[in-house]
Coordinates of C-alpha atoms in Angstrom, one line a residue:
M1 CA 1.3 19.6 -19.4
V2 CA 0.4 22.6 -17.1
A3 CA -3.2 21.4 -17.0
A4 CA -2.1 17.8 -16.3
A5 CA 0.2 19.0 -13.5
S6 CA -2.7 21.0 -11.9
I7 CA -5.0 18.0 -12.1
L8 CA -2.4 15.7 -10.6
A9 CA -1.8 18.2 -7.8
V10 CA -5.5 18.3 -6.9
D11 CA -5.6 14.5 -7.0
F12 CA -2.5 14.2 -4.8
A13 CA -3.9 16.6 -2.2
L14 CA -7.2 14.8 -2.0
S15 CA -5.4 11.4 -1.7
A16 CA -3.3 12.8 1.2
A17 CA -6.3 14.2 3.0
L18 CA -8.1 10.9 2.8
F19 CA -5.1 8.9 3.9
V20 CA -4.7 11.1 7.0
L21 CA -8.4 10.4 7.9
L22 CA -7.9 6.7 7.5
W23 CA -4.7 6.8 9.5
L24 CA -6.6 8.5 12.4
L25 CA -9.2 5.7 12.1
S26 CA -6.5 3.1 12.3
I27 CA -5.3 4.6 15.5
R28 CA -8.8 4.3 17.0
L29 CA -9.1 0.7 15.8
K30 CA -5.5 -0.2 16.6
D31 CA -5.5 -2.0 13.2
P32 CA -4.4 -0.7 9.8
S33 CA -5.4 -3.8 7.9
F34 CA -8.4 -2.2 6.2
I35 CA -5.9 -0.2 4.1
D36 CA -5.8 -3.1 1.7
S37 CA -9.3 -2.3 0.6
W38 CA -8.5 1.4 0.2
W39 CA -5.6 0.4 -2.1
A40 CA -8.3 -0.4 -4.7
L41 CA -11.1 2.0 -3.6
G42 CA -8.7 4.9 -3.5
I43 CA -7.7 4.4 -7.1
V44 CA -11.4 4.6 -8.0
V45 CA -11.5 7.9 -6.1
L46 CA -8.5 9.2 -8.0
A47 CA -10.0 8.2 -11.3
W48 CA -13.3 10.0 -10.5
A49 CA -11.4 13.0 -9.1
T50 CA -9.6 13.4 -12.4
H51 CA -12.8 12.9 -14.4
V52 CA -14.7 15.7 -12.6
Q53 CA -11.9 18.2 -13.3
L54 CA -12.0 17.7 -17.0
P55 CA -14.2 20.1 -19.2
A56 CA -14.9 17.3 -21.6
H57 CA -14.4 13.5 -21.8
G58 CA -13.0 11.5 -24.7
P59 CA -13.6 7.8 -25.3
H60 CA -10.4 6.9 -23.5
A61 CA -11.4 8.8 -20.4
L62 CA -14.8 7.0 -20.3
V63 CA -13.2 3.6 -20.8
L64 CA -10.5 4.2 -18.2
L65 CA -13.0 5.5 -15.7
G66 CA -15.2 2.4 -16.3
L67 CA -12.3 0.0 -16.0
A68 CA -10.9 1.6 -12.8
T69 CA -14.3 1.7 -11.2
L70 CA -15.1 -1.9 -12.1
W71 CA -11.7 -3.2 -10.9
G72 CA -11.4 -1.1 -7.8
G73 CA -15.0 -1.4 -6.7
R74 CA -15.1 -5.2 -7.0
L75 CA -11.7 -5.7 -5.3
G76 CA -12.0 -3.0 -2.7
L77 CA -15.4 -4.3 -1.5
Y78 CA -14.1 -7.9 -1.5
L79 CA -11.0 -6.9 0.6
L80 CA -13.2 -4.9 3.0
W81 CA -15.5 -8.0 3.4
R82 CA -12.4 -10.2 4.0
W83 CA -11.0 -7.8 6.6
R84 CA -14.4 -7.8 8.4
Q85 CA -14.5 -11.6 8.3
H86 CA -10.9 -12.3 9.4
G87 CA -9.8 -9.2 11.3
H88 CA -6.1 -8.2 11.7
D89 CA -3.7 -9.0 8.9
R90 CA -0.5 -10.7 10.2
R91 CA 1.6 -8.7 7.7
Y92 CA 0.7 -5.4 9.4
E93 CA 1.2 -6.9 12.9
T94 CA 4.7 -8.0 11.8
L95 CA 5.5 -4.5 10.5
A96 CA 4.3 -2.9 13.8
A97 CA 6.4 -5.3 15.8
M98 CA 9.5 -4.6 13.7
A99 CA 9.0 -0.8 14.1
R100 CA 8.6 -1.1 17.9
E101 CA 11.7 -3.3 18.1
K102 CA 13.9 -1.3 15.8
H103 CA 12.8 2.3 16.5
G104 CA 10.7 2.2 19.7
W105 CA 7.9 3.8 17.8
S106 CA 4.3 4.0 19.0
F107 CA 1.5 2.3 17.1
A108 CA 0.5 5.7 15.6
T109 CA 4.0 6.5 14.3
S110 CA 4.7 3.1 12.9
S111 CA 1.2 3.0 11.3
L112 CA 1.9 6.4 9.6
L113 CA 5.5 5.9 8.5
W114 CA 5.4 2.2 7.6
V115 CA 1.9 1.7 6.3
F116 CA -0.1 4.8 5.3
A117 CA 2.6 7.1 3.9
P118 CA 4.2 4.3 1.6
Q119 CA 0.7 3.1 0.6
M120 CA -0.3 6.6 -0.4
L121 CA 2.7 7.1 -2.6
L122 CA 2.5 3.7 -4.2
Q123 CA -1.2 4.0 -4.8
F124 CA -0.7 7.4 -6.6
V125 CA 1.9 5.9 -8.9
A126 CA -0.3 2.9 -9.6
A127 CA -3.2 5.2 -10.5
L128 CA -1.1 7.2 -13.0
P129 CA -2.6 5.6 -16.2
V130 CA -6.2 6.2 -15.1
M131 CA -5.4 9.8 -14.3
L132 CA -3.0 10.8 -17.2
G133 CA -4.9 8.7 -19.8
Q134 CA -8.1 10.7 -19.2
I135 CA -6.7 14.1 -19.9
P136 CA -6.1 14.1 -23.7
M137 CA -9.1 14.2 -26.1
A138 CA -8.8 11.6 -28.8
A139 CA -11.4 11.1 -31.5
S140 CA -11.9 7.4 -31.0
L141 CA -10.6 4.3 -29.4
G142 CA -7.9 2.7 -31.6
A143 CA -6.7 -0.9 -31.9
I144 CA -4.3 -0.6 -29.0
G145 CA -7.0 0.8 -26.8
A146 CA -9.5 -1.9 -27.8
A147 CA -6.9 -4.6 -27.1
G148 CA -6.1 -3.0 -23.7
T149 CA -9.8 -2.9 -22.9
A150 CA -10.2 -6.6 -23.7
I151 CA -7.1 -7.6 -21.7
A152 CA -8.3 -5.5 -18.7
L153 CA -11.8 -6.9 -18.7
F154 CA -10.4 -10.5 -18.9
G155 CA -8.0 -9.7 -16.0
I156 CA -10.8 -8.2 -13.9
G157 CA -13.0 -11.2 -14.5
Y158 CA -10.2 -13.7 -13.9
E159 CA -9.3 -12.1 -10.6
A160 CA -12.9 -12.1 -9.5
V161 CA -13.4 -15.8 -10.2
A162 CA -10.1 -16.7 -8.4
D163 CA -11.1 -14.7 -5.3
A164 CA -14.6 -16.2 -5.3
Q165 CA -13.2 -19.7 -5.6
L166 CA -10.8 -19.1 -2.8
A167 CA -13.4 -17.6 -0.5
Q168 CA -15.8 -20.5 -1.1
F169 CA -12.9 -23.0 -0.4
K170 CA -12.0 -21.3 2.9
A171 CA -15.7 -21.1 4.0
D172 CA -15.8 -24.9 4.1
A173 CA -14.5 -26.1 7.5
A174 CA -13.6 -29.4 5.9
N175 CA -10.8 -27.6 4.0
A176 CA -9.0 -26.3 7.1
G177 CA -5.2 -26.9 6.7
R178 CA -5.6 -28.0 3.1
V179 CA -4.2 -26.5 0.0
M180 CA -6.5 -24.8 -2.5
D181 CA -5.7 -26.5 -5.8
R182 CA -9.1 -26.4 -7.5
G183 CA -10.6 -24.3 -10.3
L184 CA -8.2 -21.6 -11.5
W185 CA -5.9 -22.4 -8.6
R186 CA -5.1 -25.8 -10.2
Y187 CA -3.3 -24.0 -13.0
S188 CA -1.6 -21.2 -11.1
R189 CA -0.6 -20.6 -7.4
H190 CA -1.7 -17.0 -7.7
P191 CA -4.4 -16.7 -10.3
N192 CA -5.8 -13.6 -8.5
Y193 CA -2.4 -11.8 -9.0
F194 CA -2.3 -12.9 -12.6
G195 CA -5.7 -11.4 -13.2
E196 CA -4.6 -8.2 -11.5
L197 CA -1.6 -7.9 -13.7
C198 CA -3.6 -8.5 -16.8
A199 CA -6.1 -5.8 -15.7
W200 CA -3.4 -3.2 -15.2
W201 CA -1.3 -3.9 -18.2
G202 CA -4.6 -3.7 -20.2
I203 CA -5.5 -0.4 -18.5
Y204 CA -2.0 0.9 -19.3
L205 CA -2.4 0.1 -23.0
V206 CA -5.7 2.1 -23.1
A207 CA -4.0 5.0 -21.4
A208 CA -0.8 4.8 -23.6
E209 CA -2.8 5.2 -26.8
T210 CA -3.5 8.8 -25.7
G211 CA 0.2 9.7 -25.7
L212 CA 0.2 11.4 -22.3
G213 CA -1.0 8.2 -20.6
A214 CA 2.1 6.4 -21.8
L215 CA 4.0 8.3 -19.0
G216 CA 2.1 6.0 -16.6
L217 CA 4.3 3.1 -17.5
A218 CA 5.7 3.0 -13.9
S219 CA 2.2 1.8 -12.8
P220 CA 2.1 -1.7 -14.3
I221 CA 5.9 -2.2 -13.7
L222 CA 5.4 -1.3 -10.1
L223 CA 2.5 -3.6 -9.6
T224 CA 4.3 -6.5 -11.4
F225 CA 7.3 -6.0 -9.1
L226 CA 5.2 -5.7 -5.9
L227 CA 3.1 -8.8 -6.7
T228 CA 6.0 -11.0 -7.8
R229 CA 8.8 -9.8 -5.6
V230 CA 7.5 -7.9 -2.5
S231 CA 4.0 -8.0 -1.1
G232 CA 2.3 -10.7 -3.2
A233 CA 3.8 -14.2 -3.5
P234 CA 6.8 -13.5 -1.2
T235 CA 4.6 -12.8 1.8
T236 CA 1.9 -15.5 1.2
E237 CA 4.0 -18.5 0.2
P238 CA 6.3 -18.8 3.2
H239 CA 3.2 -18.8 5.5
L240 CA 1.5 -21.5 3.4
Q241 CA 4.6 -23.6 3.4
R242 CA 4.7 -23.5 7.2
T243 CA 1.0 -24.2 7.7
R244 CA 0.0 -26.5 4.8
P245 CA 1.9 -29.9 4.7
D246 CA 0.9 -30.4 1.0
Y247 CA 2.1 -27.0 -0.2
E248 CA 5.5 -28.1 -1.3
A249 CA 4.0 -30.7 -3.6
Y250 CA 1.5 -28.2 -4.9
K251 CA 4.3 -25.7 -5.5
A252 CA 6.3 -28.2 -7.4
R253 CA 3.5 -29.1 -9.9
T254 CA 1.9 -25.7 -10.3
S255 CA 3.0 -22.6 -12.2
A256 CA 3.5 -19.5 -10.0
F257 CA 1.5 -16.9 -12.0
I258 CA 0.9 -17.7 -15.7
P259 CA -1.8 -20.5 -15.9
L260 CA -0.4 -23.7 -17.2
P261 CA -1.4 -27.4 -17.0
P262 CA -0.1 -28.9 -13.7
A263 CA 3.3 -30.8 -14.1
R264 CA 3.2 -34.5 -13.6

């Protein structure tokens, strides 16, 4: 446990330093929206930071490092591309406006206290399985670890397909103002979030098989709560209901997360 605490302390210090640098960049840009991409890429950094501190690497460490890199690299680069394409995120503009109205804070203060500091803490909790699960040395990957790997790979692929389908739909000017109800989006209103939850519950199973990694249970629980109750569906659906006339009908016939055949 002493070694684990030391490794986590180094990871936390590195994460804090990088978040400070990104906060300074946001002040220069007057836009913190790029932090979404760092949510994924930063977990990759934490996974590798843990990896390089270990004297040896068991099969779970290699699998967790690979899954975290695959998930975070794909999602982080996609979100970075989306930010470059579409610019400011309305969610962060709303947060900044609320901070100015409620506290009279400057952009720098509101960006630090309402965006970067919470994101850093949440990201660290989310990364716990890929940090803790790498530390123990197990002889081989067991049935739980193998099942977790399969679930995680399925989730990463499912989320990637959903994101690609949505990006292609939005790129067609003929779809302006229309509801995306094709491909995976025909069976779930948030197939990308469903894929992400599969990825992280799978990653947690791999980590949990090591014993120490089981202490990272807060990670998939936190992500499930955020995506279903806070920053996922609750922030996207009200906007879509206001801007897409057909969204209510789509919502009535389509499952929220778990893919199911559309209701008649």
